[in-house]
Amino acid sequence: MAPTFYDLAGAVYPKEYQGHQANKLPGKSLVPVLLQQQDTVKREEGLFWERAGNRAARIGKWKLVSTWPSYKWELYDLEQDPTERKDIASQHHEVVSRLSTAYFRWARDNGVVDFAELERKEPVSMKEFRASKTQEIAVPAFRF
């Protein structure tokens, strides 16, 4: 079995936490790269994430993203467009379908809660508080 980042700490990934079964530890170990035993880590399976209704899937050169609340999928070819400036979802329906299906499978398997459902349950006072705040936009790290 390949080493994991737990190997560096001498720890064991828990099967259970506070009486709840832990999700399977996804991913590939970076230990061989950190120890300079190889230059890269090959990863056939995708990377998936969700944060506050924003979601994404990355498989190979493709990155599929959507932001709350529209949930409109955007697709980027990271080999041709590493800065994600040109959405090509309308030209690659089959890729959008494949990556979105993989995303929803991952979300189901990992207990991702539908953000729309959470927002519906949010107290009015919290909605008013969020609406009263000015959204700050981070300064880009680079300019074109």
JSON list of C-alpha atoms in Angstrom, two decimals:
[
{"chain": "A", "resi": 1, "resn": "MET", "atom": "CA", "xyz": [0.00, 0.00, 0.00]},
{"chain": "A", "resi": 2, "resn": "ALA", "atom": "CA", "xyz": [1.27, 3.48, -0.85]},
{"chain": "A", "resi": 3, "resn": "PRO", "atom": "CA", "xyz": [2.23, 5.71, 2.09]},
{"chain": "A", "resi": 4, "resn": "THR", "atom": "CA", "xyz": [-0.18, 8.45, 3.16]},
{"chain": "A", "resi": 5, "resn": "PHE", "atom": "CA", "xyz": [0.36, 11.78, 4.85]},
{"chain": "A", "resi": 6, "resn": "TYR", "atom": "CA", "xyz": [-0.62, 9.95, 8.03]},
{"chain": "A", "resi": 7, "resn": "ASP", "atom": "CA", "xyz": [2.58, 7.95, 7.54]},
{"chain": "A", "resi": 8, "resn": "LEU", "atom": "CA", "xyz": [4.65, 11.10, 8.04]},
{"chain": "A", "resi": 9, "resn": "ALA", "atom": "CA", "xyz": [2.94, 11.77, 11.37]},
{"chain": "A", "resi": 10, "resn": "GLY", "atom": "CA", "xyz": [2.88, 8.14, 12.44]},
{"chain": "A", "resi": 11, "resn": "ALA", "atom": "CA", "xyz": [-0.92, 8.31, 12.73]},
{"chain": "A", "resi": 12, "resn": "VAL", "atom": "CA", "xyz": [-3.73, 5.99, 11.68]},
{"chain": "A", "resi": 13, "resn": "TYR", "atom": "CA", "xyz": [-6.78, 7.36, 9.85]},
{"chain": "A", "resi": 14, "resn": "PRO", "atom": "CA", "xyz": [-9.81, 6.62, 12.06]},
{"chain": "A", "resi": 15, "resn": "LYS", "atom": "CA", "xyz": [-12.60, 4.33, 10.90]},
{"chain": "A", "resi": 16, "resn": "GLU", "atom": "CA", "xyz": [-14.93, 6.05, 13.39]},
{"chain": "A", "resi": 17, "resn": "TYR", "atom": "CA", "xyz": [-15.06, 9.47, 15.06]},
{"chain": "A", "resi": 18, "resn": "GLN", "atom": "CA", "xyz": [-17.27, 10.30, 18.05]},
{"chain": "A", "resi": 19, "resn": "GLY", "atom": "CA", "xyz": [-19.55, 7.38, 17.29]},
{"chain": "A", "resi": 20, "resn": "HIS", "atom": "CA", "xyz": [-19.86, 8.16, 13.57]},
{"chain": "A", "resi": 21, "resn": "GLN", "atom": "CA", "xyz": [-18.36, 6.12, 10.76]},
{"chain": "A", "resi": 22, "resn": "ALA", "atom": "CA", "xyz": [-15.66, 8.17, 9.01]},
{"chain": "A", "resi": 23, "resn": "ASN", "atom": "CA", "xyz": [-15.73, 8.62, 5.26]},
{"chain": "A", "resi": 24, "resn": "LYS", "atom": "CA", "xyz": [-13.08, 6.73, 3.33]},
{"chain": "A", "resi": 25, "resn": "LEU", "atom": "CA", "xyz": [-9.87, 8.73, 3.05]},
{"chain": "A", "resi": 26, "resn": "PRO", "atom": "CA", "xyz": [-9.72, 9.83, -0.60]},
{"chain": "A", "resi": 27, "resn": "GLY", "atom": "CA", "xyz": [-6.73, 10.86, -2.61]},
{"chain": "A", "resi": 28, "resn": "LYS", "atom": "CA", "xyz": [-3.15, 9.89, -3.27]},
{"chain": "A", "resi": 29, "resn": "SER", "atom": "CA", "xyz": [-0.17, 10.25, -1.03]},
{"chain": "A", "resi": 30, "resn": "LEU", "atom": "CA", "xyz": [2.27, 13.08, -1.75]},
{"chain": "A", "resi": 31, "resn": "VAL", "atom": "CA", "xyz": [4.98, 11.40, 0.31]},
{"chain": "A", "resi": 32, "resn": "PRO", "atom": "CA", "xyz": [6.89, 10.06, -2.74]},
{"chain": "A", "resi": 33, "resn": "VAL", "atom": "CA", "xyz": [7.03, 13.59, -4.18]},
{"chain": "A", "resi": 34, "resn": "LEU", "atom": "CA", "xyz": [7.99, 15.13, -0.84]},
{"chain": "A", "resi": 35, "resn": "LEU", "atom": "CA", "xyz": [10.76, 12.56, -0.44]},
{"chain": "A", "resi": 36, "resn": "GLN", "atom": "CA", "xyz": [11.84, 13.20, -4.05]},
{"chain": "A", "resi": 37, "resn": "GLN", "atom": "CA", "xyz": [11.18, 9.60, -5.06]},
{"chain": "A", "resi": 38, "resn": "GLN", "atom": "CA", "xyz": [9.07, 10.78, -8.00]},
{"chain": "A", "resi": 39, "resn": "ASP", "atom": "CA", "xyz": [8.21, 14.09, -9.69]},
{"chain": "A", "resi": 40, "resn": "THR", "atom": "CA", "xyz": [4.42, 13.82, -9.85]},
{"chain": "A", "resi": 41, "resn": "VAL", "atom": "CA", "xyz": [1.53, 11.81, -8.48]},
{"chain": "A", "resi": 42, "resn": "LYS", "atom": "CA", "xyz": [-0.61, 10.09, -11.12]},
{"chain": "A", "resi": 43, "resn": "ARG", "atom": "CA", "xyz": [-4.30, 10.33, -10.30]},
{"chain": "A", "resi": 44, "resn": "GLU", "atom": "CA", "xyz": [-6.85, 8.63, -12.54]},
{"chain": "A", "resi": 45, "resn": "GLU", "atom": "CA", "xyz": [-9.84, 9.35, -10.34]},
{"chain": "A", "resi": 46, "resn": "GLY", "atom": "CA", "xyz": [-11.18, 12.88, -10.12]},
{"chain": "A", "resi": 47, "resn": "LEU", "atom": "CA", "xyz": [-10.97, 15.57, -7.50]},
{"chain": "A", "resi": 48, "resn": "PHE", "atom": "CA", "xyz": [-14.27, 16.94, -6.22]},
{"chain": "A", "resi": 49, "resn": "TRP", "atom": "CA", "xyz": [-15.22, 19.64, -3.79]},
{"chain": "A", "resi": 50, "resn": "GLU", "atom": "CA", "xyz": [-18.13, 21.70, -2.49]},
{"chain": "A", "resi": 51, "resn": "ARG", "atom": "CA", "xyz": [-18.17, 24.79, -0.30]},
{"chain": "A", "resi": 52, "resn": "ALA", "atom": "CA", "xyz": [-21.29, 26.78, 0.56]},
{"chain": "A", "resi": 53, "resn": "GLY", "atom": "CA", "xyz": [-23.10, 25.70, -2.58]},
{"chain": "A", "resi": 54, "resn": "ASN", "atom": "CA", "xyz": [-20.12, 26.24, -4.88]},
{"chain": "A", "resi": 55, "resn": "ARG", "atom": "CA", "xyz": [-18.99, 22.97, -6.42]},
{"chain": "A", "resi": 56, "resn": "ALA", "atom": "CA", "xyz": [-16.37, 21.58, -8.75]},
{"chain": "A", "resi": 57, "resn": "ALA", "atom": "CA", "xyz": [-14.99, 18.46, -10.39]},
{"chain": "A", "resi": 58, "resn": "ARG", "atom": "CA", "xyz": [-11.54, 18.04, -11.88]},
{"chain": "A", "resi": 59, "resn": "ILE", "atom": "CA", "xyz": [-10.72, 15.01, -14.02]},
{"chain": "A", "resi": 60, "resn": "GLY", "atom": "CA", "xyz": [-7.64, 15.09, -16.21]},
{"chain": "A", "resi": 61, "resn": "LYS", "atom": "CA", "xyz": [-7.45, 18.33, -18.16]},
{"chain": "A", "resi": 62, "resn": "TRP", "atom": "CA", "xyz": [-11.11, 19.18, -17.49]},
{"chain": "A", "resi": 63, "resn": "LYS", "atom": "CA", "xyz": [-12.47, 21.32, -14.66]},
{"chain": "A", "resi": 64, "resn": "LEU", "atom": "CA", "xyz": [-16.22, 21.70, -14.16]},
{"chain": "A", "resi": 65, "resn": "VAL", "atom": "CA", "xyz": [-17.46, 24.38, -11.75]},
{"chain": "A", "resi": 66, "resn": "SER", "atom": "CA", "xyz": [-20.70, 26.00, -10.68]},
{"chain": "A", "resi": 67, "resn": "THR", "atom": "CA", "xyz": [-21.35, 28.77, -8.20]},
{"chain": "A", "resi": 68, "resn": "TRP", "atom": "CA", "xyz": [-24.27, 29.35, -5.91]},
{"chain": "A", "resi": 69, "resn": "PRO", "atom": "CA", "xyz": [-27.04, 30.24, -6.55]},
{"chain": "A", "resi": 70, "resn": "SER", "atom": "CA", "xyz": [-27.20, 29.74, -10.33]},
{"chain": "A", "resi": 71, "resn": "TYR", "atom": "CA", "xyz": [-25.69, 26.23, -10.35]},
{"chain": "A", "resi": 72, "resn": "LYS", "atom": "CA", "xyz": [-24.93, 26.74, -14.05]},
{"chain": "A", "resi": 73, "resn": "TRP", "atom": "CA", "xyz": [-22.05, 24.47, -15.00]},
{"chain": "A", "resi": 74, "resn": "GLU", "atom": "CA", "xyz": [-18.93, 26.03, -16.53]},
{"chain": "A", "resi": 75, "resn": "LEU", "atom": "CA", "xyz": [-16.26, 23.89, -18.16]},
{"chain": "A", "resi": 76, "resn": "TYR", "atom": "CA", "xyz": [-12.58, 24.70, -18.63]},
{"chain": "A", "resi": 77, "resn": "ASP", "atom": "CA", "xyz": [-9.79, 22.88, -20.48]},
{"chain": "A", "resi": 78, "resn": "LEU", "atom": "CA", "xyz": [-6.90, 23.52, -18.10]},
{"chain": "A", "resi": 79, "resn": "GLU", "atom": "CA", "xyz": [-4.28, 22.51, -20.67]},
{"chain": "A", "resi": 80, "resn": "GLN", "atom": "CA", "xyz": [-5.46, 25.21, -23.10]},
{"chain": "A", "resi": 81, "resn": "ASP", "atom": "CA", "xyz": [-6.85, 27.67, -20.53]},
{"chain": "A", "resi": 82, "resn": "PRO", "atom": "CA", "xyz": [-5.08, 27.31, -17.15]},
{"chain": "A", "resi": 83, "resn": "THR", "atom": "CA", "xyz": [-6.50, 30.63, -15.88]},
{"chain": "A", "resi": 84, "resn": "GLU", "atom": "CA", "xyz": [-10.10, 29.50, -16.52]},
{"chain": "A", "resi": 85, "resn": "ARG", "atom": "CA", "xyz": [-11.10, 32.47, -18.64]},
{"chain": "A", "resi": 86, "resn": "LYS", "atom": "CA", "xyz": [-13.09, 30.75, -21.42]},
{"chain": "A", "resi": 87, "resn": "ASP", "atom": "CA", "xyz": [-16.13, 28.68, -20.48]},
{"chain": "A", "resi": 88, "resn": "ILE", "atom": "CA", "xyz": [-16.50, 25.96, -23.11]},
{"chain": "A", "resi": 89, "resn": "ALA", "atom": "CA", "xyz": [-19.41, 24.01, -21.58]},
{"chain": "A", "resi": 90, "resn": "SER", "atom": "CA", "xyz": [-21.69, 24.70, -24.55]},
{"chain": "A", "resi": 91, "resn": "GLN", "atom": "CA", "xyz": [-19.18, 23.06, -26.93]},
{"chain": "A", "resi": 92, "resn": "HIS", "atom": "CA", "xyz": [-18.60, 19.92, -24.81]},
{"chain": "A", "resi": 93, "resn": "HIS", "atom": "CA", "xyz": [-21.94, 18.61, -23.55]},
{"chain": "A", "resi": 94, "resn": "GLU", "atom": "CA", "xyz": [-20.63, 15.04, -23.18]},
{"chain": "A", "resi": 95, "resn": "VAL", "atom": "CA", "xyz": [-17.78, 16.19, -20.92]},
{"chain": "A", "resi": 96, "resn": "VAL", "atom": "CA", "xyz": [-20.16, 18.27, -18.79]},
{"chain": "A", "resi": 97, "resn": "SER", "atom": "CA", "xyz": [-22.45, 15.26, -18.49]},
{"chain": "A", "resi": 98, "resn": "ARG", "atom": "CA", "xyz": [-19.61, 12.88, -17.54]},
{"chain": "A", "resi": 99, "resn": "LEU", "atom": "CA", "xyz": [-18.05, 15.22, -14.97]},
{"chain": "A", "resi": 100, "resn": "SER", "atom": "CA", "xyz": [-21.37, 16.32, -13.43]},
{"chain": "A", "resi": 101, "resn": "THR", "atom": "CA", "xyz": [-22.45, 12.68, -13.08]},
{"chain": "A", "resi": 102, "resn": "ALA", "atom": "CA", "xyz": [-19.14, 11.93, -11.35]},
{"chain": "A", "resi": 103, "resn": "TYR", "atom": "CA", "xyz": [-19.59, 14.99, -9.10]},
{"chain": "A", "resi": 104, "resn": "PHE", "atom": "CA", "xyz": [-23.09, 13.95, -8.00]},
{"chain": "A", "resi": 105, "resn": "ARG", "atom": "CA", "xyz": [-21.90, 10.39, -7.33]},
{"chain": "A", "resi": 106, "resn": "TRP", "atom": "CA", "xyz": [-19.08, 11.78, -5.17]},
{"chain": "A", "resi": 107, "resn": "ALA", "atom": "CA", "xyz": [-21.50, 14.16, -3.38]},
{"chain": "A", "resi": 108, "resn": "ARG", "atom": "CA", "xyz": [-23.89, 11.29, -2.62]},
{"chain": "A", "resi": 109, "resn": "ASP", "atom": "CA", "xyz": [-21.12, 8.97, -1.44]},
{"chain": "A", "resi": 110, "resn": "ASN", "atom": "CA", "xyz": [-19.63, 11.65, 0.83]},
{"chain": "A", "resi": 111, "resn": "GLY", "atom": "CA", "xyz": [-22.80, 13.03, 2.38]},
{"chain": "A", "resi": 112, "resn": "VAL", "atom": "CA", "xyz": [-22.67, 16.47, 0.79]},
{"chain": "A", "resi": 113, "resn": "VAL", "atom": "CA", "xyz": [-25.77, 18.37, 1.93]},
{"chain": "A", "resi": 114, "resn": "ASP", "atom": "CA", "xyz": [-27.71, 20.30, -0.71]},
{"chain": "A", "resi": 115, "resn": "PHE", "atom": "CA", "xyz": [-26.97, 23.96, -0.01]},
{"chain": "A", "resi": 116, "resn": "ALA", "atom": "CA", "xyz": [-30.42, 25.03, -1.24]},
{"chain": "A", "resi": 117, "resn": "GLU", "atom": "CA", "xyz": [-31.97, 22.90, 1.49]},
{"chain": "A", "resi": 118, "resn": "LEU", "atom": "CA", "xyz": [-29.73, 24.47, 4.12]},
{"chain": "A", "resi": 119, "resn": "GLU", "atom": "CA", "xyz": [-30.59, 27.97, 2.91]},
{"chain": "A", "resi": 120, "resn": "ARG", "atom": "CA", "xyz": [-34.32, 27.23, 3.09]},
{"chain": "A", "resi": 121, "resn": "LYS", "atom": "CA", "xyz": [-33.87, 26.26, 6.76]},
{"chain": "A", "resi": 122, "resn": "GLU", "atom": "CA", "xyz": [-31.73, 29.30, 7.60]},
{"chain": "A", "resi": 123, "resn": "PRO", "atom": "CA", "xyz": [-33.32, 31.69, 10.13]},
{"chain": "A", "resi": 124, "resn": "VAL", "atom": "CA", "xyz": [-34.58, 35.00, 8.75]},
{"chain": "A", "resi": 125, "resn": "SER", "atom": "CA", "xyz": [-32.24, 36.88, 11.10]},
{"chain": "A", "resi": 126, "resn": "MET", "atom": "CA", "xyz": [-29.22, 35.19, 9.48]},
{"chain": "A", "resi": 127, "resn": "LYS", "atom": "CA", "xyz": [-30.49, 35.94, 5.96]},
{"chain": "A", "resi": 128, "resn": "GLU", "atom": "CA", "xyz": [-30.92, 39.60, 6.94]},
{"chain": "A", "resi": 129, "resn": "PHE", "atom": "CA", "xyz": [-27.45, 39.69, 8.48]},
{"chain": "A", "resi": 130, "resn": "ARG", "atom": "CA", "xyz": [-25.83, 38.26, 5.34]},
{"chain": "A", "resi": 131, "resn": "ALA", "atom": "CA", "xyz": [-27.79, 40.63, 3.10]},
{"chain": "A", "resi": 132, "resn": "SER", "atom": "CA", "xyz": [-26.57, 43.61, 5.13]},
{"chain": "A", "resi": 133, "resn": "LYS", "atom": "CA", "xyz": [-22.89, 42.81, 4.59]},
{"chain": "A", "resi": 134, "resn": "THR", "atom": "CA", "xyz": [-20.91, 44.16, 1.66]},
{"chain": "A", "resi": 135, "resn": "GLN", "atom": "CA", "xyz": [-19.23, 41.38, -0.25]},
{"chain": "A", "resi": 136, "resn": "GLU", "atom": "CA", "xyz": [-15.52, 42.01, -0.61]},
{"chain": "A", "resi": 137, "resn": "ILE", "atom": "CA", "xyz": [-13.82, 40.97, -3.82]},
{"chain": "A", "resi": 138, "resn": "ALA", "atom": "CA", "xyz": [-10.24, 39.79, -3.49]},
{"chain": "A", "resi": 139, "resn": "VAL", "atom": "CA", "xyz": [-7.64, 41.56, -5.60]},
{"chain": "A", "resi": 140, "resn": "PRO", "atom": "CA", "xyz": [-6.42, 39.24, -8.37]},
{"chain": "A", "resi": 141, "resn": "ALA", "atom": "CA", "xyz": [-2.97, 37.75, -7.83]},
{"chain": "A", "resi": 142, "resn": "PHE", "atom": "CA", "xyz": [-1.96, 38.77, -11.35]},
{"chain": "A", "resi": 143, "resn": "ARG", "atom": "CA", "xyz": [-3.16, 41.16, -14.01]},
{"chain": "A", "resi": 144, "resn": "PHE", "atom": "CA", "xyz": [-3.51, 40.77, -17.77]}
]
